[in-house]
mmCIF file of C-alpha atoms in Angstrom:
data_model
loop_
_atom_site.group_PDB
_atom_site.id
_atom_site.type_symbol
_atom_site.label_atom_id
_atom_site.label_comp_id
_atom_site.label_asym_id
_atom_site.label_seq_id
_atom_site.Cartn_x
_atom_site.Cartn_y
_atom_site.Cartn_z
ATOM 1 C CA MET X 1 0.000 0.000 0.000
ATOM 2 C CA LYS X 2 2.904 2.389 0.663
ATOM 3 C CA ARG X 3 3.876 2.189 -3.009
ATOM 4 C CA ILE X 4 0.498 3.457 -4.243
ATOM 5 C CA PRO X 5 1.114 7.184 -3.479
ATOM 6 C CA ARG X 6 4.564 6.931 -5.117
ATOM 7 C CA ILE X 7 3.092 5.379 -8.264
ATOM 8 C CA LEU X 8 0.411 8.071 -8.473
ATOM 9 C CA LEU X 9 2.974 10.834 -7.946
ATOM 10 C CA LYS X 10 5.057 9.447 -10.814
ATOM 11 C CA LYS X 11 1.972 9.366 -13.088
ATOM 12 C CA PRO X 12 0.401 12.848 -12.951
ATOM 13 C CA ILE X 13 -2.200 12.144 -15.668
ATOM 14 C CA LEU X 14 -3.376 9.010 -13.854
ATOM 15 C CA LEU X 15 -3.600 10.981 -10.605
ATOM 16 C CA GLY X 16 -5.579 13.743 -12.362
ATOM 17 C CA SER X 17 -7.961 11.188 -13.888
ATOM 18 C CA ILE X 18 -8.574 9.522 -10.528
ATOM 19 C CA THR X 19 -9.144 12.935 -8.945
ATOM 20 C CA PHE X 20 -11.692 13.791 -11.667
ATOM 21 C CA VAL X 21 -13.652 10.548 -11.203
ATOM 22 C CA VAL X 22 -13.626 10.786 -7.386
ATOM 23 C CA ASN X 23 -14.766 14.420 -7.398
ATOM 24 C CA LEU X 24 -17.443 13.641 -9.955
ATOM 25 C CA VAL X 25 -18.819 10.749 -7.880
ATOM 26 C CA ILE X 26 -18.715 12.731 -4.634
ATOM 27 C CA SER X 27 -20.422 15.806 -6.082
ATOM 28 C CA MET X 28 -22.990 14.082 -8.302
ATOM 29 C CA SER X 29 -24.078 11.234 -6.055
ATOM 30 C CA PRO X 30 -26.019 13.361 -3.498
ATOM 31 C CA VAL X 31 -27.737 15.303 -6.300
ATOM 32 C CA LEU X 32 -28.848 12.161 -8.120
ATOM 33 C CA TYR X 33 -29.859 10.459 -4.878
ATOM 34 C CA LEU X 34 -32.024 13.367 -3.725
ATOM 35 C CA HIS X 35 -33.513 13.797 -7.188
ATOM 36 C CA GLY X 36 -34.504 10.127 -7.224
ATOM 37 C CA LYS X 37 -36.139 10.535 -3.825
ATOM 38 C CA HIS X 38 -38.075 13.578 -5.002
ATOM 39 C CA VAL X 39 -39.256 11.857 -8.184
ATOM 40 C CA ALA X 40 -40.551 8.919 -6.141
ATOM 41 C CA HIS X 41 -42.264 11.366 -3.773
ATOM 42 C CA TYR X 42 -43.873 13.351 -6.584
ATOM 43 C CA LYS X 43 -45.179 10.227 -8.293
ATOM 44 C CA SER X 44 -46.773 9.083 -5.058
ATOM 45 C CA ILE X 45 -48.900 12.242 -4.949
ATOM 46 C CA PRO X 46 -52.281 11.811 -6.695
ATOM 47 C CA SER X 47 -52.291 15.360 -8.007
ATOM 48 C CA PHE X 48 -48.769 15.060 -9.402
ATOM 49 C CA ASN X 49 -47.607 18.285 -11.118
ATOM 50 C CA THR X 50 -45.361 17.470 -14.069
ATOM 51 C CA GLN X 51 -44.186 21.064 -14.279
ATOM 52 C CA LEU X 52 -42.567 20.822 -10.818
ATOM 53 C CA LEU X 53 -40.656 17.757 -11.914
ATOM 54 C CA ILE X 54 -39.465 19.493 -15.099
ATOM 55 C CA GLU X 55 -38.291 22.513 -13.102
ATOM 56 C CA GLU X 56 -36.437 20.286 -10.648
ATOM 57 C CA GLN X 57 -34.832 18.338 -13.484
ATOM 58 C CA ASP X 58 -33.536 21.627 -14.934
ATOM 59 C CA ILE X 59 -31.979 22.406 -11.548
ATOM 60 C CA VAL X 60 -30.518 18.918 -11.343
ATOM 61 C CA TYR X 61 -29.007 19.153 -14.833
ATOM 62 C CA SER X 62 -27.454 22.498 -13.922
ATOM 63 C CA ALA X 63 -26.038 21.047 -10.698
ATOM 64 C CA LEU X 64 -24.611 18.076 -12.583
ATOM 65 C CA PHE X 65 -23.069 20.344 -15.200
ATOM 66 C CA TYR X 66 -21.381 22.531 -12.577
ATOM 67 C CA SER X 67 -20.238 19.406 -10.731
ATOM 68 C CA PHE X 68 -18.619 18.204 -13.946
ATOM 69 C CA ILE X 69 -16.914 21.573 -14.510
ATOM 70 C CA PHE X 70 -15.714 21.698 -10.874
ATOM 71 C CA ALA X 71 -14.331 18.150 -11.026
ATOM 72 C CA PHE X 72 -12.598 18.890 -14.328
ATOM 73 C CA ILE X 73 -10.935 22.078 -13.027
ATOM 74 C CA ILE X 74 -9.781 20.363 -9.822
ATOM 75 C CA SER X 75 -8.339 17.434 -11.804
ATOM 76 C CA ILE X 76 -6.421 19.830 -14.096
ATOM 77 C CA LEU X 77 -4.967 21.650 -11.080
ATOM 78 C CA ILE X 78 -4.012 18.363 -9.407
ATOM 79 C CA THR X 79 -2.382 17.135 -12.621
ATOM 80 C CA PHE X 80 -0.230 20.272 -12.968
ATOM 81 C CA LEU X 81 0.670 20.113 -9.270
ATOM 82 C CA ALA X 82 1.628 16.447 -9.652
ATOM 83 C CA PHE X 83 3.861 17.290 -12.633
ATOM 84 C CA PHE X 84 5.644 19.868 -10.480
ATOM 85 C CA LEU X 85 5.937 17.519 -7.493
ATOM 86 C CA LYS X 86 7.078 14.637 -9.714
ATOM 87 C CA LYS X 87 10.236 16.510 -10.656
ATOM 88 C CA SER X 88 11.020 17.314 -7.022
ATOM 89 C CA TYR X 89 10.196 13.768 -5.934
ATOM 90 C CA LEU X 90 12.469 12.216 -8.562
ATOM 91 C CA GLU X 91 15.295 14.555 -7.540
ATOM 92 C CA VAL X 92 14.912 13.561 -3.887
ATOM 93 C CA GLU X 93 14.620 9.885 -4.813
ATOM 94 C CA ASN X 94 17.748 10.172 -6.934
ATOM 95 C CA LEU X 95 19.675 11.742 -4.043
ATOM 96 C CA SER X 96 18.511 9.004 -1.688
ATOM 97 C CA HIS X 97 19.582 6.176 -4.028
ATOM 98 C CA PHE X 98 22.634 7.431 -5.898
ATOM 99 C CA ASP X 99 26.017 8.934 -5.129
ATOM 100 C CA GLY X 100 26.233 12.572 -6.161
ATOM 101 C CA LEU X 101 29.822 12.449 -7.439
ATOM 102 C CA THR X 102 29.816 9.222 -9.473
ATOM 103 C CA GLY X 103 26.141 8.505 -10.187
ATOM 104 C CA LEU X 104 26.584 4.988 -8.793
ATOM 105 C CA TYR X 105 24.361 3.448 -6.120
ATOM 106 C CA ASN X 106 25.061 4.776 -2.660
ATOM 107 C CA ARG X 107 25.735 2.542 0.338
ATOM 108 C CA LEU X 108 22.115 2.184 1.494
ATOM 109 C CA MET X 109 20.768 1.440 -1.977
ATOM 110 C CA PHE X 110 23.452 -1.176 -2.590
ATOM 111 C CA MET X 111 22.668 -2.900 0.705
ATOM 112 C CA SER X 112 19.002 -3.090 -0.285
ATOM 113 C CA VAL X 113 19.855 -4.534 -3.717
ATOM 114 C CA PHE X 114 22.317 -7.018 -2.225
ATOM 115 C CA GLN X 115 19.785 -8.358 0.276
ATOM 116 C CA LYS X 116 17.510 -9.148 -2.664
ATOM 117 C CA GLU X 117 20.373 -10.909 -4.433
ATOM 118 C CA ILE X 118 20.884 -13.088 -1.358
ATOM 119 C CA GLN X 119 17.241 -14.136 -1.441
ATOM 120 C CA LYS X 120 17.543 -15.002 -5.145
ATOM 121 C CA VAL X 121 20.615 -17.196 -4.794
ATOM 122 C CA LYS X 122 18.961 -19.073 -1.950
ATOM 123 C CA ARG X 123 16.294 -20.116 -4.440
ATOM 124 C CA ASN X 124 18.251 -20.697 -7.643
ATOM 125 C CA ARG X 125 21.623 -21.753 -6.165
ATOM 126 C CA ASP X 126 23.733 -19.385 -8.265
ATOM 127 C CA TYR X 127 27.050 -18.124 -6.913
ATOM 128 C CA LEU X 128 26.989 -14.685 -5.247
ATOM 129 C CA PHE X 129 30.190 -12.700 -4.731
ATOM 130 C CA LEU X 130 30.824 -9.485 -2.830
ATOM 131 C CA VAL X 131 33.789 -7.455 -4.054
ATOM 132 C CA ILE X 132 35.191 -4.422 -2.249
ATOM 133 C CA LEU X 133 38.017 -2.295 -3.626
ATOM 134 C CA ASP X 134 39.654 1.044 -3.092
ATOM 135 C CA ILE X 135 42.195 3.310 -4.758
ATOM 136 C CA ASP X 136 45.758 2.714 -3.598
ATOM 137 C CA ASP X 137 47.454 5.665 -1.873
ATOM 138 C CA PHE X 138 44.410 7.877 -2.293
ATOM 139 C CA LYS X 139 45.275 10.184 0.616
ATOM 140 C CA PRO X 140 48.650 11.134 -0.899
ATOM 141 C CA ILE X 141 46.823 11.922 -4.164
ATOM 142 C CA ASN X 142 44.591 14.383 -2.315
ATOM 143 C CA ASP X 143 47.502 15.805 -0.315
ATOM 144 C CA THR X 144 49.754 16.196 -3.350
ATOM 145 C CA TYR X 145 47.386 17.255 -6.122
ATOM 146 C CA GLY X 146 44.331 18.518 -4.257
ATOM 147 C CA HIS X 147 40.788 17.305 -3.756
ATOM 148 C CA LEU X 148 39.664 18.180 -7.285
ATOM 149 C CA ILE X 149 42.155 15.672 -8.701
ATOM 150 C CA GLY X 150 41.070 13.229 -5.990
ATOM 151 C CA ASP X 151 37.457 13.624 -7.115
ATOM 152 C CA GLU X 152 38.527 13.130 -10.729
ATOM 153 C CA ALA X 153 40.308 9.914 -9.771
ATOM 154 C CA ILE X 154 37.141 8.667 -8.079
ATOM 155 C CA LYS X 155 34.976 9.538 -11.088
ATOM 156 C CA ILE X 156 37.361 7.892 -13.573
ATOM 157 C CA THR X 157 37.524 4.793 -11.383
ATOM 158 C CA ALA X 158 33.726 4.645 -11.188
ATOM 159 C CA SER X 159 33.187 5.049 -14.940
ATOM 160 C CA THR X 160 35.912 2.498 -15.766
ATOM 161 C CA LEU X 161 34.438 -0.065 -13.392
ATOM 162 C CA GLN X 162 30.986 0.423 -14.933
ATOM 163 C CA GLN X 163 32.426 -0.256 -18.400
ATOM 164 C CA LEU X 164 34.111 -3.439 -17.187
ATOM 165 C CA LEU X 165 31.029 -4.870 -15.496
ATOM 166 C CA ARG X 166 27.995 -6.547 -17.023
ATOM 167 C CA ALA X 167 24.511 -5.088 -16.694
ATOM 168 C CA SER X 168 23.581 -7.845 -14.229
ATOM 169 C CA GLU X 169 26.248 -6.716 -11.746
ATOM 170 C CA SER X 170 25.591 -3.974 -9.207
ATOM 171 C CA ILE X 171 28.165 -1.420 -8.151
ATOM 172 C CA ALA X 172 28.151 1.342 -5.563
ATOM 173 C CA ARG X 173 30.440 3.954 -4.155
ATOM 174 C CA PHE X 174 30.710 2.695 -0.616
ATOM 175 C CA GLY X 175 32.358 5.778 0.823
ATOM 176 C CA GLY X 176 35.431 7.887 0.116
ATOM 177 C CA ASP X 177 37.529 6.019 -2.447
ATOM 178 C CA GLU X 178 35.894 2.644 -1.745
ATOM 179 C CA PHE X 179 33.652 0.822 -4.211
ATOM 180 C CA ILE X 180 31.619 -2.342 -3.745
ATOM 181 C CA ILE X 181 30.327 -4.793 -6.351
ATOM 182 C CA SER X 182 27.926 -7.726 -6.327
ATOM 183 C CA ILE X 183 28.373 -10.515 -8.877
ATOM 184 C CA VAL X 184 25.827 -13.284 -9.481
ATOM 185 C CA ASP X 185 26.771 -16.087 -11.844
ATOM 186 C CA GLN X 186 26.425 -19.813 -12.433
ATOM 187 C CA ASP X 187 30.197 -20.019 -12.859
ATOM 188 C CA LYS X 188 32.173 -20.277 -9.602
ATOM 189 C CA ASN X 189 35.145 -18.585 -11.284
ATOM 190 C CA ALA X 190 33.172 -15.592 -12.562
ATOM 191 C CA ALA X 191 34.391 -13.224 -9.843
ATOM 192 C CA SER X 192 38.063 -14.142 -10.399
ATOM 193 C CA THR X 193 37.675 -13.414 -14.107
ATOM 194 C CA ILE X 194 36.104 -10.002 -13.466
ATOM 195 C CA VAL X 195 38.577 -9.074 -10.717
ATOM 196 C CA ASN X 196 41.551 -9.913 -12.954
ATOM 197 C CA ARG X 197 39.998 -7.874 -15.755
ATOM 198 C CA ILE X 198 39.715 -4.911 -13.378
ATOM 199 C CA LEU X 199 43.329 -5.235 -12.166
ATOM 200 C CA ASN X 200 44.640 -5.460 -15.745
ATOM 201 C CA GLU X 201 42.670 -2.408 -16.820
ATOM 202 C CA PHE X 202 43.903 -0.299 -13.913
ATOM 203 C CA ASN X 203 47.516 -1.297 -14.483
ATOM 204 C CA ASN X 204 47.330 1.089 -17.434
ATOM 205 C CA LYS X 205 44.902 3.667 -16.046
ATOM 206 C CA THR X 206 46.239 7.201 -15.668
ATOM 207 C CA ILE X 207 44.805 10.693 -15.441
ATOM 208 C CA PRO X 208 46.581 13.891 -16.556
ATOM 209 C CA VAL X 209 47.552 16.204 -13.664
ATOM 210 C CA SER X 210 49.463 19.419 -13.314
ATOM 211 C CA ARG X 211 51.960 20.054 -10.528
ATOM 212 C CA ASN X 212 53.982 23.260 -10.404
ATOM 213 C CA HIS X 213 53.023 23.863 -14.045
ATOM 214 C CA ASP X 214 54.474 20.474 -14.950
ATOM 215 C CA GLN X 215 52.129 18.090 -16.768
ATOM 216 C CA GLN X 216 52.207 14.562 -15.375
ATOM 217 C CA GLU X 217 50.318 11.293 -15.657
ATOM 218 C CA LEU X 218 48.920 9.993 -12.369
ATOM 219 C CA GLN X 219 48.677 6.207 -12.152
ATOM 220 C CA ILE X 220 45.538 4.773 -10.532
ATOM 221 C CA ASN X 221 45.873 1.341 -8.960
ATOM 222 C CA LEU X 222 43.379 -0.663 -6.941
ATOM 223 C CA SER X 223 43.464 -3.153 -4.096
ATOM 224 C CA ILE X 224 40.631 -5.682 -4.057
ATOM 225 C CA GLY X 225 39.129 -8.124 -1.586
ATOM 226 C CA TYR X 226 36.250 -10.454 -2.413
ATOM 227 C CA THR X 227 34.285 -13.334 -0.987
ATOM 228 C CA LEU X 228 31.647 -15.912 -1.885
ATOM 229 C CA TYR X 229 28.204 -16.290 -0.323
ATOM 230 C CA ARG X 230 27.819 -19.294 1.945
ATOM 231 C CA ASN X 231 24.793 -20.617 3.831
ATOM 232 C CA ASP X 232 23.417 -18.310 6.528
ATOM 233 C CA ASP X 233 25.537 -15.372 5.326
ATOM 234 C CA ASP X 234 24.098 -11.884 5.319
ATOM 235 C CA PHE X 235 25.482 -8.627 3.989
ATOM 236 C CA LYS X 236 27.354 -7.871 7.211
ATOM 237 C CA THR X 237 29.198 -11.186 7.401
ATOM 238 C CA MET X 238 30.157 -11.066 3.725
ATOM 239 C CA LEU X 239 31.339 -7.480 4.069
ATOM 240 C CA GLN X 240 33.537 -8.458 7.020
ATOM 241 C CA ARG X 241 35.231 -11.197 4.974
ATOM 242 C CA ALA X 242 35.637 -8.989 1.903
ATOM 243 C CA ASP X 243 37.078 -6.229 4.124
ATOM 244 C CA GLN X 244 39.534 -8.682 5.630
ATOM 245 C CA ALA X 245 40.547 -9.796 2.142
ATOM 246 C CA LEU X 246 41.050 -6.157 1.135
ATOM 247 C CA TYR X 247 43.269 -5.618 4.168
ATOM 248 C CA ILE X 248 45.381 -8.622 3.137
ATOM 249 C CA SER X 249 45.754 -7.133 -0.360
ATOM 250 C CA LYS X 250 46.940 -3.866 1.150
ATOM 251 C CA GLU X 251 49.428 -5.641 3.377
ATOM 252 C CA ALA X 252 50.688 -7.686 0.423
ATOM 253 C CA GLY X 253 51.839 -4.539 -1.377
ATOM 254 C CA LYS X 254 48.610 -3.189 -2.940
ATOM 255 C CA ASN X 255 47.575 -3.387 -6.605
ATOM 256 C CA THR X 256 46.436 -6.948 -6.048
ATOM 257 C CA ALA X 257 43.336 -9.009 -5.166
ATOM 258 C CA THR X 258 42.639 -11.481 -2.367
ATOM 259 C CA PHE X 259 39.804 -13.996 -2.143
ATOM 260 C CA LEU X 260 38.441 -15.319 1.160
ATOM 261 C CA ALA X 261 35.832 -18.071 0.951
#
């Protein structure tokens, strides 16, 4: 039931049509009901005056006409208001679901999507992987080149990851320079294939930077940790294992990936 107002807000014409019908029913029903009562009363009178009935019918037709006009005007106003609110609603919804810098899912949206993936793999027995990665030595990048270059590194990383992933895989900016990916596949080696593809791509990924008027190429490397869903796992337990794997990759010298089952 909570989804019904959202659906109506996203469909202004439907909302206006419903408003028109509801207003028409509410305004016309009493008029028609009372008119029916009066007609029955008049016909029960022996000396029934047809002229009175005709005069009342004229009044009823006028009332119905004005009810129609009123309902139509209200529905038009509601439709225009809904169009205005729809834009604001979609903007708010976008902010609540997506990261402002990269356009990827944000943390909360990813968690919601991942919980659904867990329920799916419980039914169809596919393999579900959780991959977490971050940019190596990101703090020195910010300290050396500034936060604008840091933001550019994050955006380039996000767009590159999106290009490397399939449409069925979900990705989010998890916070700062961290990204998180869910992979569902029938192949148990699917995550290893994708992770190696990511590492190979970022071995040659650079962005142009300027330091003291000297043009340079800044290398972007990633450290990755990933894990596989096992019975009774939830997002938290998988995240803990993937985080631990990421830590191992960092300790091993960075620019590498570690898998923990």
